[in-house]
Amino acid sequence: MFERLAPGTAEGPLLSIRSATGHGWGEHGPKPQWLLDRQKIHEAAIKRYAASLSALIAVFIIIHWIRVLRRSFTRDIPGLTSAGHAMLVVVYVTFNIAFTVYGIEDYSRPTTWSSRLGWMATGNMVLVVFLALKNTPLALLTPYSYEQLNGLHQIAGYTTVIQSIAHGVIYVVYFAHAGRWETIHEDIVIVAYVLLAALFVSAMAGLILKRFNYESFYIVHVLCFIVIVITLGLHRPKIDPDKVLIATLLIAALWVSDRLIRFGRHVYNAVNNSATIYPLPDGGTRIAFKKPLPRARPGKHCYVWLPQIRAFETHPFTIVSDEPLELIINTYSGFTRDLHKFAVSKPGAMLKASLEGPYGTIPDPMSYDKVVLVAGGAGATFTFGLAADMLRRMNETSTQRIDFIWAVRKHDNLSWFTQHLNNIRTHVHASKVALKVHLTSMPVSSSTDRDSNPQSGDRSGKAGYSLPTSPTSPFEKETGCPLSPSIPSPGILREDPEKDANT
Ligand SMILES: Cc1cc2nc3c(=O)[nH]c(=O)nc-3n(C[C@H](O)[C@H](O)[C@H](O)COP(=O)(O)OP(=O)(O)OC[C@H]3O[C@@H](n4cnc5c(N)ncnc54)[C@H](O)[C@@H]3O)c2cc1C
């Protein structure tokens, strides 16, 4: 029996469903349409609710797996920056194989393969040049700057060389077999031999020469590139019908435009600019520039031109400070050695100078709660720059913390960054920085001391080394950092505000 309990609404009468016996609730007989409709609405609502909850759970699952994948993608793979890069390389090679066979109708005809390989090599050459651009649009559109793309530039380069050689060898063997010697002596084929040689030498320079002599590698690489572009243009000189010349012109245009941008910056930054050169102990050199570099930020890097030291060379160095623009340079055997010699002979001298850059994409450290900066020796140019930049951008409400860990071989190396250490220590937000400096060698203050005192102990300095605790120790004199007597382990000079506050 259906019992009316209340007046109906617009949707229909409100009913209480009761069993005919009056005991409990049940359903008897066919349901009226409005009840069926209401059920449908409830079902739809509960399905959507379930879907929403599932979506919420899915978001958590996806975030978890993105983190897992991110972690595994950023894991080191020998020879590559990360597993992510390794995957990119695998995809790139797969694409190359797939597009080498794509649409080939007659697999048995060698010239079809040869021709396709020529096309693939040309396409890859465009990619090689694109990945070599210092002023790459990818630096704006992705978190990768040119130096991070260099590994891919090399892989694309080797692929181009392999495809080009395969293209040439298959054609030559085919025409030689067919007895068509006149074909392999045509002008467009002879320039192709030069093109292949230039490609090969360029790749070998990158593979071998770069390790021994960077400047020679650079000159060979650039000269080979010019030969490659000219001979590719001569090898396929017509836009119609094969259109390879379009790719050649694109390659040339990309390279020339990048060079023009760099040259323009050099000219602009040379105007009214000079560099003051200071020697630092143990082979270091400090350069301070008169003119600021537009868009410079500590942690980025720029190319330096000092014509009085080396007229035809520019070298990359990390910006330690941008007001004034300052670089700290370690000594190797070329430009840096000549620079250091000059600094020692004329400390504080001013030189005509120019800069080019800045380059480098670095994640914004301010978007992290805790930033751990670890560096060894002159590598601290990057970490001091980042720490200074973070401190400058902090305010009273900033909650970020910095763990600054720096390992140096000698006390002498501390003075390379005296001013920067002091800046961190005396900064209004210094309490947010835990500064730890590790000394890994004996505290000899000069090479003369060391040489005149061969008994001074284990040169590696690790065994039995105790920290100088005198108030006039070189570290204190240089940095003003008092050495805590409760230093946790030999070789660590430590300033940890959180720990200090707790003790
Ligand atoms: C992005 C970046 C930032 C750098 N920041 C600093 C820094 O802040 N402080 C510092 O002391 N060093 C830094 N370096 C290293 C510095 O560029 C080289 O030590 C310097 O160019 C060596 O010059 P050289 O003629 O004395 O070298 P060489 O004695 O001829 O070679 C020493 C080493 O430097 C490499 N090298 C030489 N010339 C170049 C070049 N033009 N480009 C890249 N590598 C080169 C060589 O391959 C070799 O491994 C940085 C390098 C890069 C790539």
XYZ file of C-alpha atoms and ligand atoms in Angstrom:
556
model
C 0.000 0.000 0.000
C 1.330 3.475 -0.861
C 0.697 6.099 1.717
C 0.715 9.807 0.853
C 2.653 11.713 3.536
C 2.966 15.194 2.217
C 1.741 17.308 -0.641
C 3.575 16.722 -3.895
C 6.205 18.981 -5.365
C 6.699 20.055 -8.925
C 8.730 16.879 -9.485
C 5.841 14.713 -8.288
C 4.167 13.626 -5.103
C 6.364 12.930 -2.082
C 5.622 9.383 -1.001
C 6.728 7.144 1.728
C 7.182 3.601 0.454
C 5.919 1.160 2.985
C 5.199 -2.517 2.714
C 1.613 -3.571 2.590
C 1.978 -5.391 5.889
C 3.201 -2.288 7.608
C 6.388 -4.140 8.789
C 9.588 -2.571 7.463
C 10.220 -0.997 4.102
C 10.168 -2.785 0.824
C 9.376 -2.428 -2.838
C 6.344 -4.018 -4.334
C 5.001 -3.600 -7.783
C 6.413 -1.471 -10.587
C 8.039 1.832 -9.600
C 6.449 4.967 -10.902
C 8.379 6.865 -13.567
C 9.340 9.777 -11.319
C 11.028 7.346 -8.908
C 12.932 5.736 -11.746
C 13.992 9.187 -12.963
C 15.149 10.165 -9.492
C 17.135 6.944 -9.221
C 18.818 7.739 -12.513
C 19.795 11.167 -11.211
C 21.182 9.646 -7.999
C 23.103 7.055 -9.973
C 24.545 9.739 -12.228
C 25.511 11.838 -9.190
C 27.191 8.932 -7.388
C 29.020 7.897 -10.564
C 30.357 11.414 -10.968
C 31.309 11.487 -7.300
C 33.179 8.177 -7.716
C 34.861 9.510 -10.862
C 35.901 12.688 -9.019
C 37.364 10.670 -6.144
C 39.138 8.399 -8.625
C 40.539 11.447 -10.420
C 41.785 12.805 -7.099
C 43.474 9.481 -6.316
C 44.849 9.369 -9.880
C 46.418 12.818 -9.410
C 48.328 11.526 -6.365
C 49.367 8.366 -8.223
C 50.499 10.362 -11.282
C 52.464 12.839 -9.138
C 54.152 9.910 -7.385
C 55.131 8.265 -10.675
C 56.292 11.531 -12.220
C 58.594 11.901 -9.198
C 59.808 8.298 -9.576
C 60.409 8.791 -13.317
C 62.049 12.166 -12.723
C 64.392 10.559 -10.225
C 65.293 7.766 -12.626
C 65.546 10.183 -15.577
C 67.978 12.372 -13.669
C 70.114 9.378 -12.681
C 73.593 9.422 -14.215
C 74.275 7.314 -17.285
C 77.961 7.081 -18.292
C 78.696 9.612 -21.039
C 75.281 11.266 -20.785
C 73.838 13.864 -18.449
C 70.942 11.727 -17.228
C 68.685 8.765 -17.967
C 66.283 11.311 -19.512
C 68.983 12.303 -22.007
C 69.727 8.610 -22.621
C 66.070 8.053 -23.463
C 66.139 11.046 -25.809
C 69.142 9.532 -27.577
C 67.364 6.169 -27.909
C 64.305 7.921 -29.386
C 66.544 9.942 -31.733
C 68.336 6.814 -33.004
C 64.986 5.002 -33.386
C 63.635 7.927 -35.441
C 66.725 7.797 -37.628
C 66.322 4.089 -38.314
C 62.568 4.428 -38.879
C 62.865 7.379 -41.270
C 65.753 5.779 -43.140
C 63.482 2.870 -44.117
C 60.203 4.835 -44.263
C 58.493 4.677 -47.662
C 61.338 2.800 -49.381
C 59.628 0.792 -52.082
C 62.482 -1.226 -53.505
C 64.723 -2.481 -50.687
C 66.990 -4.271 -53.163
C 68.116 -1.095 -54.946
C 71.297 0.288 -53.246
C 70.970 3.763 -54.757
C 67.580 4.228 -53.060
C 69.225 3.600 -49.681
C 72.141 5.815 -50.564
C 69.868 8.634 -51.636
C 67.757 8.364 -48.464
C 70.884 8.374 -46.294
C 71.996 11.565 -48.051
C 68.680 13.204 -47.211
C 68.832 12.009 -43.607
C 72.397 13.325 -43.255
C 71.333 16.731 -44.582
C 68.390 16.896 -42.171
C 70.641 15.880 -39.306
C 73.177 18.539 -40.265
C 70.497 21.190 -39.695
C 69.879 19.665 -36.261
C 73.619 19.589 -35.483
C 73.935 23.318 -36.170
C 70.707 24.126 -34.325
C 71.997 22.296 -31.231
C 75.337 24.128 -31.455
C 73.840 27.632 -31.363
C 74.981 29.581 -28.322
C 71.884 31.754 -28.641
C 69.503 28.864 -29.000
C 65.753 29.511 -28.748
C 65.653 26.311 -26.666
C 67.239 28.242 -23.786
C 64.036 30.312 -23.633
C 61.584 27.503 -24.308
C 63.166 24.709 -22.237
C 65.374 24.516 -19.143
C 68.389 23.714 -21.370
C 71.142 26.104 -22.353
C 73.618 25.471 -25.192
C 76.193 23.719 -22.992
C 73.589 21.215 -21.782
C 72.613 20.514 -25.400
C 76.200 19.877 -26.417
C 75.966 16.110 -25.788
C 73.031 15.892 -28.200
C 74.930 18.080 -30.697
C 77.745 15.525 -30.627
C 75.440 12.519 -31.042
C 73.626 14.185 -33.955
C 77.054 15.045 -35.414
C 78.326 11.454 -35.293
C 75.030 10.255 -36.807
C 75.446 12.758 -39.663
C 78.989 11.567 -40.336
C 77.963 7.876 -40.356
C 75.005 8.539 -42.674
C 77.124 10.709 -45.006
C 79.875 8.103 -45.258
C 77.310 5.340 -45.891
C 75.662 7.560 -48.544
C 78.989 8.142 -50.314
C 80.338 4.592 -50.060
C 77.139 2.967 -51.399
C 77.034 5.332 -54.406
C 80.739 4.918 -55.230
C 80.626 1.109 -54.922
C 77.460 0.975 -57.016
C 78.824 3.155 -59.830
C 82.228 1.424 -59.720
C 80.511 -1.977 -60.075
C 78.464 -0.636 -62.937
C 81.675 0.618 -64.573
C 80.377 4.202 -64.576
C 83.716 5.778 -63.656
C 82.843 9.062 -65.303
C 80.004 9.512 -62.768
C 82.306 9.241 -59.756
C 84.626 11.802 -61.316
C 81.984 14.443 -61.875
C 82.534 17.804 -60.184
C 79.558 17.417 -57.834
C 80.973 14.070 -56.689
C 84.536 15.348 -56.230
C 83.292 18.127 -53.913
C 81.425 15.402 -52.024
C 84.765 13.694 -51.266
C 85.969 16.962 -49.737
C 82.666 17.249 -47.859
C 83.058 13.731 -46.435
C 86.666 14.413 -45.438
C 85.663 17.648 -43.679
C 82.836 15.875 -41.831
C 85.181 13.111 -40.725
C 87.982 15.451 -39.600
C 85.492 17.643 -37.743
C 84.103 14.642 -35.848
C 87.573 13.289 -35.047
C 88.651 16.717 -33.800
C 85.710 16.626 -31.384
C 86.422 13.051 -30.367
C 90.206 13.224 -29.935
C 91.806 16.654 -30.406
C 89.438 18.413 -27.985
C 90.848 16.372 -25.103
C 94.416 17.489 -25.795
C 94.193 20.992 -27.185
C 90.909 22.875 -27.024
C 92.049 25.801 -29.176
C 93.275 23.556 -32.013
C 90.032 21.579 -31.832
C 88.011 24.780 -32.026
C 89.879 26.130 -35.063
C 89.683 22.779 -36.903
C 85.981 22.398 -36.042
C 85.044 25.865 -37.332
C 87.176 25.602 -40.498
C 85.719 22.165 -41.263
C 82.221 23.552 -40.766
C 82.832 26.298 -43.329
C 84.182 23.704 -45.791
C 81.146 21.467 -45.102
C 78.651 24.241 -45.871
C 80.425 25.317 -49.078
C 80.900 21.771 -50.400
C 77.334 20.758 -49.499
C 76.140 23.780 -51.486
C 78.314 22.737 -54.442
C 77.334 19.064 -54.151
C 73.631 19.886 -54.436
C 73.636 23.335 -56.064
C 70.016 23.590 -57.233
C 66.907 24.369 -55.234
C 64.814 22.790 -57.936
C 64.204 19.844 -58.033
C 65.927 18.345 -54.977
C 65.693 21.282 -52.523
C 68.834 20.265 -50.566
C 70.149 23.783 -51.128
C 67.325 25.082 -48.896
C 68.746 23.023 -46.014
C 72.268 24.238 -46.819
C 71.141 27.866 -46.772
C 69.264 27.261 -43.511
C 72.412 25.776 -41.938
C 74.481 28.777 -43.060
C 71.821 31.265 -41.906
C 71.569 29.709 -38.425
C 75.324 29.762 -37.931
C 75.871 33.255 -39.335
C 73.021 34.755 -37.283
C 74.423 33.228 -34.080
C 77.883 34.595 -34.914
C 76.445 38.033 -35.659
C 74.596 38.126 -32.331
C 77.784 37.142 -30.511
C 79.909 39.630 -32.444
C 77.367 42.409 -31.814
C 77.431 41.686 -28.084
C 81.240 41.705 -28.059
C 81.297 45.094 -29.773
C 78.644 46.540 -27.433
C 80.326 45.207 -24.282
C 83.760 46.402 -25.416
C 82.648 50.046 -25.518
C 83.838 51.913 -22.424
C 84.787 48.648 -20.724
C 87.946 47.470 -19.008
C 89.024 44.623 -16.754
C 91.096 45.001 -13.600
C 93.254 41.955 -13.006
C 94.378 40.759 -9.564
C 96.573 37.745 -8.826
C 95.362 35.292 -6.193
C 97.549 32.785 -4.347
C 98.068 29.287 -5.728
C 97.434 30.204 -9.363
C 94.149 32.055 -9.089
C 93.213 35.260 -10.902
C 90.394 37.659 -10.147
C 88.918 39.908 -12.832
C 86.547 42.780 -12.137
C 84.884 44.518 -15.088
C 84.086 48.202 -15.270
C 80.849 47.815 -17.199
C 77.927 45.637 -16.085
C 76.818 42.861 -18.401
C 73.115 43.134 -19.285
C 71.022 40.244 -17.842
C 74.037 38.893 -15.929
C 73.245 36.890 -12.807
C 75.647 35.096 -10.492
C 75.807 31.438 -11.489
C 75.432 32.150 -15.210
C 78.544 32.282 -17.356
C 79.978 34.550 -20.016
C 82.772 34.524 -22.589
C 85.715 36.813 -21.857
C 87.878 38.554 -24.440
C 91.147 40.095 -23.260
C 93.012 40.979 -26.472
C 96.224 41.878 -24.641
C 96.408 38.357 -23.241
C 95.112 36.407 -26.283
C 93.727 38.413 -29.205
C 91.870 35.588 -30.943
C 90.473 33.635 -28.018
C 87.439 33.929 -25.797
C 86.907 31.678 -22.766
C 83.859 30.876 -20.637
C 83.838 31.726 -16.924
C 81.121 31.685 -14.294
C 79.856 34.993 -12.947
C 80.576 35.149 -9.202
C 79.153 38.599 -8.720
C 77.369 40.980 -11.074
C 77.896 44.269 -9.209
C 80.625 44.741 -10.359
C 80.906 41.828 -12.713
C 83.539 39.566 -11.245
C 85.185 36.296 -12.261
C 87.542 33.986 -10.361
C 89.810 31.996 -12.627
C 91.920 28.917 -12.000
C 95.122 28.434 -13.986
C 95.513 25.816 -16.702
C 98.065 25.788 -19.481
C 96.828 28.267 -22.096
C 94.979 31.582 -21.807
C 94.526 31.217 -18.045
C 98.268 30.700 -17.506
C 99.146 33.799 -19.547
C 96.478 35.748 -17.663
C 97.825 34.698 -14.274
C 101.404 35.525 -15.290
C 100.239 38.972 -16.358
C 98.306 39.456 -13.092
C 101.382 38.517 -11.044
C 103.626 40.858 -13.032
C 101.154 43.776 -12.962
C 98.704 43.363 -10.081
C 95.720 45.704 -10.369
C 96.441 46.492 -14.035
C 93.550 47.555 -16.236
C 93.104 45.866 -19.602
C 90.860 46.481 -22.578
C 88.152 43.842 -22.341
C 84.864 42.598 -23.624
C 82.291 40.025 -22.631
C 79.751 37.908 -24.412
C 76.736 36.347 -22.775
C 75.341 35.667 -20.262
C 74.545 32.014 -20.851
C 73.264 29.140 -18.752
C 69.864 28.213 -17.412
C 69.749 27.516 -13.715
C 66.667 26.545 -11.716
C 65.486 29.373 -9.486
C 66.938 28.432 -6.061
C 64.328 30.625 -4.353
C 61.639 28.107 -5.273
C 63.203 25.552 -2.896
C 62.937 25.462 0.906
C 66.475 24.223 1.376
C 69.321 24.576 -1.087
C 72.490 22.528 -0.588
C 75.421 24.035 -2.497
C 78.490 21.804 -2.779
C 81.682 22.857 -4.586
C 85.355 22.025 -4.781
C 88.069 24.656 -5.375
C 87.329 27.111 -8.183
C 83.995 25.359 -8.787
C 82.776 27.613 -5.982
C 82.436 30.437 -8.541
C 79.033 28.918 -9.255
C 77.952 28.262 -5.653
C 79.162 31.596 -4.228
C 77.282 33.304 -7.043
C 74.087 31.388 -6.312
C 74.331 31.923 -2.547
C 74.903 35.674 -3.000
C 71.992 35.884 -5.408
C 69.698 34.050 -2.962
C 70.737 36.224 -0.016
C 70.133 39.355 -2.056
C 66.605 38.236 -2.902
C 65.665 37.144 0.639
C 63.609 39.256 3.024
C 62.684 38.929 6.712
C 59.873 36.485 5.953
C 61.970 34.228 3.701
C 62.082 30.688 5.026
C 64.756 29.297 2.688
C 67.872 27.745 4.174
C 71.239 27.328 2.454
C 73.779 24.613 3.253
C 77.004 25.906 1.735
C 79.719 23.246 1.538
C 83.077 24.091 -0.001
C 86.145 21.853 -0.182
C 89.532 23.403 -0.925
C 92.971 21.872 -1.014
C 94.904 24.637 0.691
C 94.448 27.609 2.953
C 95.700 29.722 0.063
C 92.596 28.841 -1.927
C 90.386 30.341 0.781
C 91.612 33.802 -0.088
C 90.194 33.434 -3.616
C 86.790 34.030 -2.123
C 87.646 36.022 1.039
C 85.258 38.797 0.166
C 82.471 36.394 -0.787
C 82.880 34.370 2.408
C 82.682 37.592 4.383
C 79.651 38.733 2.421
C 77.857 35.530 3.385
C 78.957 35.721 7.028
C 78.054 39.348 7.554
C 74.896 39.409 5.474
C 71.706 40.422 7.251
C 70.325 36.942 6.424
C 73.554 35.134 7.390
C 71.603 33.120 9.968
C 69.936 31.291 7.083
C 73.257 29.917 5.801
C 75.129 26.918 7.240
C 78.674 27.428 5.987
C 81.049 24.462 5.964
C 84.553 24.750 4.537
C 86.625 21.572 4.183
C 90.401 21.757 3.914
C 91.814 18.667 2.281
C 95.538 19.426 2.366
C 98.209 20.721 4.736
C 97.786 24.352 5.765
C 100.906 25.662 4.070
C 100.596 29.348 3.347
C 102.964 29.577 0.427
C 104.825 27.366 -1.961
C 108.078 28.703 -0.490
C 107.095 27.455 2.976
C 106.173 24.100 1.619
C 109.316 23.721 -0.411
C 111.562 24.855 2.404
C 109.936 22.491 4.863
C 109.774 19.073 3.294
C 109.227 17.497 6.732
C 105.966 19.295 7.165
C 104.041 16.072 6.921
C 101.892 14.077 4.600
C 101.340 16.145 1.460
C 97.959 14.613 0.940
C 97.348 16.216 4.259
C 94.469 14.042 5.263
C 96.111 11.757 7.780
C 96.832 13.310 11.147
C 95.955 16.810 10.032
C 94.726 19.049 12.810
C 93.108 22.379 12.212
C 94.892 25.562 13.116
C 93.073 27.073 16.061
C 95.251 30.064 16.719
C 93.354 33.371 16.451
C 95.874 34.438 13.841
C 95.433 31.399 11.621
C 95.439 32.182 7.907
C 91.774 31.318 7.621
C 90.794 33.778 10.337
C 93.039 36.454 8.917
C 91.662 35.973 5.442
C 88.017 35.527 6.173
C 87.426 36.740 9.688
C 85.712 33.382 10.331
C 86.544 32.337 13.895
C 87.486 28.676 14.060
C 85.313 26.819 16.466
C 87.244 24.613 18.936
C 84.359 22.126 18.713
C 85.058 21.414 15.096
C 83.280 18.157 14.312
C 85.977 16.406 12.318
C 89.488 17.138 11.113
C 89.555 19.253 8.031
C 86.164 20.900 8.450
C 85.805 24.563 9.259
C 82.214 25.073 10.065
C 79.684 27.774 10.693
C 76.256 26.306 11.209
C 73.812 28.823 12.652
C 71.137 26.227 13.376
C 73.591 24.004 15.214
C 75.204 26.918 17.017
C 71.819 28.104 18.178
C 71.108 24.681 19.646
C 74.393 24.320 21.539
C 80.339 27.004 -18.654
C 81.752 27.074 -18.114
C 82.034 27.843 -16.989
C 83.342 27.906 -16.492
N 83.605 28.674 -15.379
C 84.868 28.742 -14.893
C 85.188 29.562 -13.751
O 84.343 30.258 -13.198
N 86.469 29.563 -13.309
C 87.453 28.810 -13.910
O 88.595 28.855 -13.463
N 87.179 28.051 -14.991
C 85.923 27.997 -15.504
N 85.656 27.231 -16.620
C 86.754 26.527 -17.278
C 87.504 27.526 -18.174
O 86.702 27.943 -19.244
C 88.733 26.861 -18.743
O 89.513 26.452 -17.665
C 89.535 27.835 -19.564
O 88.849 28.133 -20.755
C 90.859 27.202 -19.863
O 91.601 28.031 -20.743
P 93.112 27.636 -21.109
O 93.430 28.174 -22.469
O 94.032 28.041 -20.020
O 92.922 26.064 -21.138
P 93.818 24.858 -21.574
O 94.989 24.704 -20.668
O 94.078 24.940 -23.037
O 92.768 23.682 -21.272
C 92.342 23.394 -19.939
C 90.926 22.831 -19.963
O 89.984 23.855 -20.311
C 89.202 23.460 -21.444
N 89.024 24.652 -22.279
C 89.974 25.408 -22.839
N 89.439 26.420 -23.536
C 88.098 26.280 -23.412
C 86.981 27.001 -23.930
N 87.135 28.070 -24.722
N 85.744 26.557 -23.627
C 85.562 25.490 -22.833
N 86.566 24.775 -22.309
C 87.820 25.159 -22.600
C 90.047 22.393 -22.149
O 89.238 21.470 -22.860
C 90.745 21.709 -20.996
O 89.913 20.728 -20.426
C 84.367 27.166 -17.132
C 84.082 26.390 -18.264
C 82.798 26.340 -18.752
C 82.504 25.496 -19.977
